[in-house]
CSV table of C-alpha atoms in Angstrom, one decimal:
chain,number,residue,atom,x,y,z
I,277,UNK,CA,89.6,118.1,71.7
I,278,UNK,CA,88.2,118.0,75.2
I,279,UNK,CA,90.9,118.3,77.2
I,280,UNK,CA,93.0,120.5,74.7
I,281,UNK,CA,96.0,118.1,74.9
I,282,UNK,CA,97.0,119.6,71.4
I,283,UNK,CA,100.3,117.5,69.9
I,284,UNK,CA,101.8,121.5,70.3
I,285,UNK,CA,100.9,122.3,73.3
I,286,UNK,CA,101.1,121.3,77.2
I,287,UNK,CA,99.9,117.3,77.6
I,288,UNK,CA,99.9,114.6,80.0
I,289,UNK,CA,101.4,111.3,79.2
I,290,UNK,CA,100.2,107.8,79.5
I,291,UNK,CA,102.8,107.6,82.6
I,292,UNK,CA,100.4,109.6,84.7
I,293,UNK,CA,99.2,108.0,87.9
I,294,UNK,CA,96.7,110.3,89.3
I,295,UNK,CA,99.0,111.5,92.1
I,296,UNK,CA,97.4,114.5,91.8
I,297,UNK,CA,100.2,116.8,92.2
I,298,UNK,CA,100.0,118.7,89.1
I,299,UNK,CA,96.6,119.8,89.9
I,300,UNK,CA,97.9,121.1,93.2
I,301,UNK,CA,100.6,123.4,91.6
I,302,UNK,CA,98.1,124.5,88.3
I,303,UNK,CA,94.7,124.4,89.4
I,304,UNK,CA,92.0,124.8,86.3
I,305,UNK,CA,94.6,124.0,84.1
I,306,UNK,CA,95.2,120.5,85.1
I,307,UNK,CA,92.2,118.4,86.4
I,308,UNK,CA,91.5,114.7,86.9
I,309,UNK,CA,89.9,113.5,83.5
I,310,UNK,CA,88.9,109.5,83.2
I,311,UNK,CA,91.3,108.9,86.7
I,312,UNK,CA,94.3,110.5,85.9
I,313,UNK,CA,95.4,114.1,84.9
I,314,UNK,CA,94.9,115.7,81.8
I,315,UNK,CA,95.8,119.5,80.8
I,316,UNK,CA,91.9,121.2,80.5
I,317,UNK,CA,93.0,124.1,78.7
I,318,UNK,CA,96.7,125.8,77.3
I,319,UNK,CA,97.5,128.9,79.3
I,320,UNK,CA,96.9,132.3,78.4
I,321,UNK,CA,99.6,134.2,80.0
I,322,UNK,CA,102.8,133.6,81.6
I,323,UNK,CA,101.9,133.5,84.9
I,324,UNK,CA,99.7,130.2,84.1
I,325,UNK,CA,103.0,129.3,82.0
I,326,UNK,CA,104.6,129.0,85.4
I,327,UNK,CA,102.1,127.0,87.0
I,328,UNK,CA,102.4,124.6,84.1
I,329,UNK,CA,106.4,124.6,84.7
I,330,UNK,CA,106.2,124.1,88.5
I,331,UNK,CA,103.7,120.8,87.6
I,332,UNK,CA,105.8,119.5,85.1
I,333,UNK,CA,109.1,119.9,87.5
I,334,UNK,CA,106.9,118.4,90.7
I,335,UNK,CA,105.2,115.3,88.9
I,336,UNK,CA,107.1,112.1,89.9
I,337,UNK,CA,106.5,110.6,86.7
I,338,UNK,CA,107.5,113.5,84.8
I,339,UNK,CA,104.0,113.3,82.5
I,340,UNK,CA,103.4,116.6,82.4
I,341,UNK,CA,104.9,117.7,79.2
I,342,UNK,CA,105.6,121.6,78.1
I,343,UNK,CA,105.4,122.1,73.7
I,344,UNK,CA,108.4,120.5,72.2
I,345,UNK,CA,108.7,117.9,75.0
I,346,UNK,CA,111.6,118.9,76.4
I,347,UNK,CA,111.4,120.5,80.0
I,348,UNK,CA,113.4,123.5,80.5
I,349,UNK,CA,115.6,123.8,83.4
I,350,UNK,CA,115.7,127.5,83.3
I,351,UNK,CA,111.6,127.3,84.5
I,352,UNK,CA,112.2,125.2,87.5
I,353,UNK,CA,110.4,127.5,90.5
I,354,UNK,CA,112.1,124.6,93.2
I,355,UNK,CA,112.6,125.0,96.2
I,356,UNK,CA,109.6,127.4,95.8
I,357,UNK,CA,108.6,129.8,99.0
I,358,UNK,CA,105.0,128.6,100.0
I,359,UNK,CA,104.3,131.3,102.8
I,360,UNK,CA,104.5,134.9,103.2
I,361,UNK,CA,108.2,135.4,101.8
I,362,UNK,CA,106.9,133.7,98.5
I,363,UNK,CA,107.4,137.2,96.7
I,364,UNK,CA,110.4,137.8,97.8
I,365,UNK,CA,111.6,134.3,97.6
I,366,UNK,CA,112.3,134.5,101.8
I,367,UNK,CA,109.2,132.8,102.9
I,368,UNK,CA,110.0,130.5,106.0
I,369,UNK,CA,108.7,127.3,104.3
I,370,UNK,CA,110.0,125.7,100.7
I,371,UNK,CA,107.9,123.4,98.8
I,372,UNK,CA,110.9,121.3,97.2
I,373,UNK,CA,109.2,119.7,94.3
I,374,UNK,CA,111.0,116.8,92.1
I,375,UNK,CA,108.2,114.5,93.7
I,376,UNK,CA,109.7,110.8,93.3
I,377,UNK,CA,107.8,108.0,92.2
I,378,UNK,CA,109.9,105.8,95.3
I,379,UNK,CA,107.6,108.0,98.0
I,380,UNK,CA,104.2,107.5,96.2
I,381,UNK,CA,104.6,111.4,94.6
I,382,UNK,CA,104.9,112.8,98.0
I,383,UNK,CA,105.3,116.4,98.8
I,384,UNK,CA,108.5,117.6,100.5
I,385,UNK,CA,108.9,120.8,102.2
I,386,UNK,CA,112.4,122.7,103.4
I,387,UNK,CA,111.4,124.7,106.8
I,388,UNK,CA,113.8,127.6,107.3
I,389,UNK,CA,115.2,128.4,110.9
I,390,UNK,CA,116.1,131.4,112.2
I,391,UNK,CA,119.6,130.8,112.7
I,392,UNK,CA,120.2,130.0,109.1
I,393,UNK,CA,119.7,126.5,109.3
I,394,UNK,CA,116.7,124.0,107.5
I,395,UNK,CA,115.4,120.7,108.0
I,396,UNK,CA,113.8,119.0,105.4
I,397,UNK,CA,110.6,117.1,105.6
I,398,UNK,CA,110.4,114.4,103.8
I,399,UNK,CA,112.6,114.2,100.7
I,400,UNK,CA,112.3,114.7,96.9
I,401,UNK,CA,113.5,112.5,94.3
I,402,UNK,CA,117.5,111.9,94.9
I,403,UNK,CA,119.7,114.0,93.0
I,404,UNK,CA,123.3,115.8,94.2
I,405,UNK,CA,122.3,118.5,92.1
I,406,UNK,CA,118.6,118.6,94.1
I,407,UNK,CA,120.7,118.5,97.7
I,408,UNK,CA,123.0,121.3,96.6
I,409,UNK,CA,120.1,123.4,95.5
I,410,UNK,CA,118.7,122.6,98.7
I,411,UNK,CA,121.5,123.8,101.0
I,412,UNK,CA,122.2,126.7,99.2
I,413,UNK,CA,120.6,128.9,101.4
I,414,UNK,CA,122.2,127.2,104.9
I,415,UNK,CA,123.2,123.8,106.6
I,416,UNK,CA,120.7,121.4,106.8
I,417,UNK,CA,120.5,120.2,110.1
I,418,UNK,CA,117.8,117.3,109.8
I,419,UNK,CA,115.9,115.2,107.6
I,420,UNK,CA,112.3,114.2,109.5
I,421,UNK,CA,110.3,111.3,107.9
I,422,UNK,CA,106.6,111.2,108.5
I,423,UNK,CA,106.1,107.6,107.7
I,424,UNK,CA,107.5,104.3,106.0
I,425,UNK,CA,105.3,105.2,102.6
I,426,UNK,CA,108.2,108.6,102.5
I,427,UNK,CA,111.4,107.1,103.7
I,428,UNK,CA,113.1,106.3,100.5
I,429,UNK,CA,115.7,109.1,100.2
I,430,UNK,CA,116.2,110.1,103.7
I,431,UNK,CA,119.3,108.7,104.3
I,432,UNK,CA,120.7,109.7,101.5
I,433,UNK,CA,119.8,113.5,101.9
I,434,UNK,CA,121.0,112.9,105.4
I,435,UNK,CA,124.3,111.7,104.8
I,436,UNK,CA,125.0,114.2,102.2
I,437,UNK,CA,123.4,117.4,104.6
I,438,UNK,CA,125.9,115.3,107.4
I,439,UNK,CA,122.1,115.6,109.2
I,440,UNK,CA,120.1,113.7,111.5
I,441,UNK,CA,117.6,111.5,110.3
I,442,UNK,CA,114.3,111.2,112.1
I,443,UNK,CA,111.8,108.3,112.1
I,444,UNK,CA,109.1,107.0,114.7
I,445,UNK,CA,109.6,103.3,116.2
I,446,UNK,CA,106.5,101.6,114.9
I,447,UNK,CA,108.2,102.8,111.4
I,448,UNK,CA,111.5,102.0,111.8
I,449,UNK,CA,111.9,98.9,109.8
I,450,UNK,CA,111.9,101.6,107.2
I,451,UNK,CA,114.7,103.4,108.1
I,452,UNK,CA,116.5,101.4,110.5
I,453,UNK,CA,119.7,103.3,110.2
I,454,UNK,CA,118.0,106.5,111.4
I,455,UNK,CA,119.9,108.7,114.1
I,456,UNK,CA,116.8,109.8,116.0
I,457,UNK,CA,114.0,107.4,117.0
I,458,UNK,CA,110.8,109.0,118.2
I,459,UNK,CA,108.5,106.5,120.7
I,460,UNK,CA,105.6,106.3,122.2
I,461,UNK,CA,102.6,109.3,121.3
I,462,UNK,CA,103.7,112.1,123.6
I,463,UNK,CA,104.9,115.4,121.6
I,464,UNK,CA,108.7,115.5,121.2
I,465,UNK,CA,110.7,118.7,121.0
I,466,UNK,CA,113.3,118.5,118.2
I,467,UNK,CA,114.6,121.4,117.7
I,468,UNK,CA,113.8,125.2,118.8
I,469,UNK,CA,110.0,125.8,118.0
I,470,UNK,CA,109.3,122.1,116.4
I,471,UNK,CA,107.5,119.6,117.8
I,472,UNK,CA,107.1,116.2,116.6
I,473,UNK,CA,103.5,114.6,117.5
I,474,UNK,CA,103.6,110.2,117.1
I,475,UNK,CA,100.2,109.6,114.9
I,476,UNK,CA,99.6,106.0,114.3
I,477,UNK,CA,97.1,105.4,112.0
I,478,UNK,CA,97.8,105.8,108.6
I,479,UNK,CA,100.8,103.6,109.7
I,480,UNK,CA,102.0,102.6,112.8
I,481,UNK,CA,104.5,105.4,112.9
I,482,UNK,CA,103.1,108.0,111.5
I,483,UNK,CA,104.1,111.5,112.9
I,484,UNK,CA,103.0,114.8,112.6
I,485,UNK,CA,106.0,117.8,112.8
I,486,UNK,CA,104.4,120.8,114.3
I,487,UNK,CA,106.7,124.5,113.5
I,488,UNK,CA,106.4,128.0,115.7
I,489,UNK,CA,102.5,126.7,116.2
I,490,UNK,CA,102.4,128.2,112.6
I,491,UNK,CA,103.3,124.9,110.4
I,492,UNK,CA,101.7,121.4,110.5
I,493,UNK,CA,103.4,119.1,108.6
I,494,UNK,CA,101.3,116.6,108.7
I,495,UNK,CA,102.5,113.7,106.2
I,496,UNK,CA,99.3,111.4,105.1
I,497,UNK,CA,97.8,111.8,108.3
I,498,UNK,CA,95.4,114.3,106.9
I,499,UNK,CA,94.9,117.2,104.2
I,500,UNK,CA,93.0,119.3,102.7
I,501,UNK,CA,90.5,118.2,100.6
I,502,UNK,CA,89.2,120.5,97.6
I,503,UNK,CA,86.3,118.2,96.9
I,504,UNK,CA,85.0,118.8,100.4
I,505,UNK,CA,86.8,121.9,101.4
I,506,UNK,CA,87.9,121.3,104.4
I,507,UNK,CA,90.5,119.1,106.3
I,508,UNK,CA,90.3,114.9,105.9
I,509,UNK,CA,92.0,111.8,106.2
I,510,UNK,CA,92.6,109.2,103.7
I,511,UNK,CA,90.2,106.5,105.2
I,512,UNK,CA,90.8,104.3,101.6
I,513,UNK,CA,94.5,104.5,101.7
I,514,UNK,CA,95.1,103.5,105.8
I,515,UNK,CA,97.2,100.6,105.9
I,516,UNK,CA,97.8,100.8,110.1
I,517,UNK,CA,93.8,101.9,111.9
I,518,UNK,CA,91.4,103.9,111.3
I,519,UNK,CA,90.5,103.4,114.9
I,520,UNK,CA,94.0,104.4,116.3
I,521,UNK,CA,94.0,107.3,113.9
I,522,UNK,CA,90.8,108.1,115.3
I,523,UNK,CA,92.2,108.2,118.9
I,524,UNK,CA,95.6,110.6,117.6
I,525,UNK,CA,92.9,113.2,116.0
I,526,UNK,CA,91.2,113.1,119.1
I,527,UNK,CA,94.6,113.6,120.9
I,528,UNK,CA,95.6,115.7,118.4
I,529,UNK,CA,93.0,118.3,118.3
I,530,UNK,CA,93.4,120.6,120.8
I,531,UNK,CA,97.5,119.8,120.8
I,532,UNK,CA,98.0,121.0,117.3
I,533,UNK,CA,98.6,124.7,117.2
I,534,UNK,CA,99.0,126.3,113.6
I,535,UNK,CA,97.8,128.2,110.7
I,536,UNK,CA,99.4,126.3,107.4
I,537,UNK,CA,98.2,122.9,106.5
I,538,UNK,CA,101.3,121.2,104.7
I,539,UNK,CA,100.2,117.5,103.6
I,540,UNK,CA,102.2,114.9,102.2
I,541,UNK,CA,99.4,114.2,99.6
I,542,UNK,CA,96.3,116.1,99.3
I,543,UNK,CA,96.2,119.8,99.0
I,544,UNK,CA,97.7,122.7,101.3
I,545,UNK,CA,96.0,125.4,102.9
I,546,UNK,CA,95.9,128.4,105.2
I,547,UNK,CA,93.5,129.2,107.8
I,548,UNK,CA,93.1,130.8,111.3
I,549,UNK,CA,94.7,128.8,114.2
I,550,UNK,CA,91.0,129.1,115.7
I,551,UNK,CA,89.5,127.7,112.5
I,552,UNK,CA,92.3,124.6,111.8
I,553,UNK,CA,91.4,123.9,115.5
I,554,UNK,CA,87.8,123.9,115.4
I,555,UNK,CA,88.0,121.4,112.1
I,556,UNK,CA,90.8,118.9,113.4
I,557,UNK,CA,88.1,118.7,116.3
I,558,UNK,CA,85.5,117.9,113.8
I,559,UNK,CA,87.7,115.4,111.4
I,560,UNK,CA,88.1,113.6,115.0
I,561,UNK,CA,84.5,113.5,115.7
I,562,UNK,CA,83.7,112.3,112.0
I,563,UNK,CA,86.6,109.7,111.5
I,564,UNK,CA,85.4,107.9,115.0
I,565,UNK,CA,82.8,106.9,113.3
I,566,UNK,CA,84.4,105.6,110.1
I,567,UNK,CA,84.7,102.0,109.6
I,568,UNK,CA,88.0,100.0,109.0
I,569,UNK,CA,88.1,99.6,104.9
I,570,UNK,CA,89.8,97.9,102.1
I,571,UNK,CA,92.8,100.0,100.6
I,572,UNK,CA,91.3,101.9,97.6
I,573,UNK,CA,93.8,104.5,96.3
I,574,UNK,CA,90.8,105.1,93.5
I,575,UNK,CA,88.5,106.3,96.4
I,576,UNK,CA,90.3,109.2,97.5
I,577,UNK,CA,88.8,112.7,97.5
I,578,UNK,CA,91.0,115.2,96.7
């Protein structure tokens, strides 16, 4: 069988919709196969075991599916440390997982403070049992949405954490309950060490939240490409202007401070601040030239 989907083994159902979020969390186990994911080989150990269990527990469709059928909540790595506490499970950012089919499969991400506090970044799927996981470790103090596309479960997580919700203006048809309203395109400090940076251009109220000039959250703004290997926007999927995305990379560029690349969609990565600079100058350069395009979600590189 080509893509070793045995009946016995790890699979991906016909529910899949190429999100691509399994193939972030188990890379060369899970690829894209005839547009949408498919399991390329079983693993061998139990280390690729885990990878498999951290897809299956992200994917917003739940397609990934572990022998028997049945996920097992004991495997559940979420919230799972992304940065340099991830042995130890102290790392300053939490990739939250549970990816809900109501924000198109977007990636969510707790950011520790040091007082003890969190805010959340975008939201997984809704559950009390997610929230309480969630504020286990300390209040959360705020729940910042990136854009419309990601809005669906932020006042909920917001009412429960008794936080404040964030949205941008040209978004806030969205949420328009939110407690905090970002305007215009100047940075914005929310909270010690985070800055939030309006980025039209995927929508009209995008934003990008910026942490200790360490962490870019940068919603669907832009990401990290494997196909290329290096940093892009989603030119077939921008439903505000490419042209006035254009003008927030060029704004952006020399504003945007940090080593971790933390996407809504689209892979994660670390580099040197000097190097995410010099390649957020670049993207600017290269998506001024880009023309305005019909959506295509089937056009996107990861």
């Amino acid at each position: 069988m080509g893509t070793e989907e045995a009946a016995d083994g790890w699979r991906v159902d016909g529910r899949c919709t190429n999100c691509d979020v399994a193939r972030q969390l188990a890379p060369g186990l899970v690829g894209e196969v005839a547009g949408r994911s498919a399991v390329l080989r079983q693993p061998r150990d139990d280390a690729e075991a885990a990878r498999l269990h951290a897809a299956a527990h992200a994917c917003p469709t739940r397609s990934v599916r572990p022998p028997g059928g049945r996920l097992d909540p004991a495997r559940d790595p979420f919230p799972m440390p992304l940065d340099d506490g991830a042995a130890t499970g102290t790392g300053t950012v939490l990739l939250c997982g549970h990816n809900s089919p109501h924000t198109a499969g977007a990636n969510s991400y707790l950011l520790r403070r040091p007082d003890g506090t969190s805010m959340m970044i975008d939201t997984p799927r809704w559950s009390p049992a997610l929230a309480a996981r969630h504020e286990a470790s300390g209040p959360v103090t705020d729940v910042l949405l990136t854009h419309r596309d990601h809005a669906a479960h932020g006042r909920r997580y917001a009412d429960r954490f008794g936080a404040r919700l964030w949205i941008h203006e040209g978004d806030l048809d969205a949420a328009p309950d939110a407690d905090r309203v970002l305007r215009g395109t100047e940075p914005a400090e929310i909270g010690a060490g985070v800055l939030a940076l309006p980025f039209p251009g995927h929508t009209r109220g995008s934003v990008v939240y910026l942490a200790d000039e360490r962490y870019c959250f940068s919603g669907d703004s832009f990401y990290w490409s494997r196909t290329t290997a290096d940093i892009e926007v989603v030119d077939s999927v921008t439903w505000y202007s490419i042209r006035e995305l254009a003008a927030s990379l060029n704004r952006g560029a020399d504003r945007l401070r940090f080593e971790w690349l933390l996407p809504g969609h689209g892979d994660r990565r670390r580099l040197s601040r000097a190097d995410m600079t010099a390649r957020l100058r670049n993207l600017a350069a290269r998506t001024r030239e880009l023309p305005p395009r019909p959506v295509d979600f089937t056009a996107v590189r990861w």
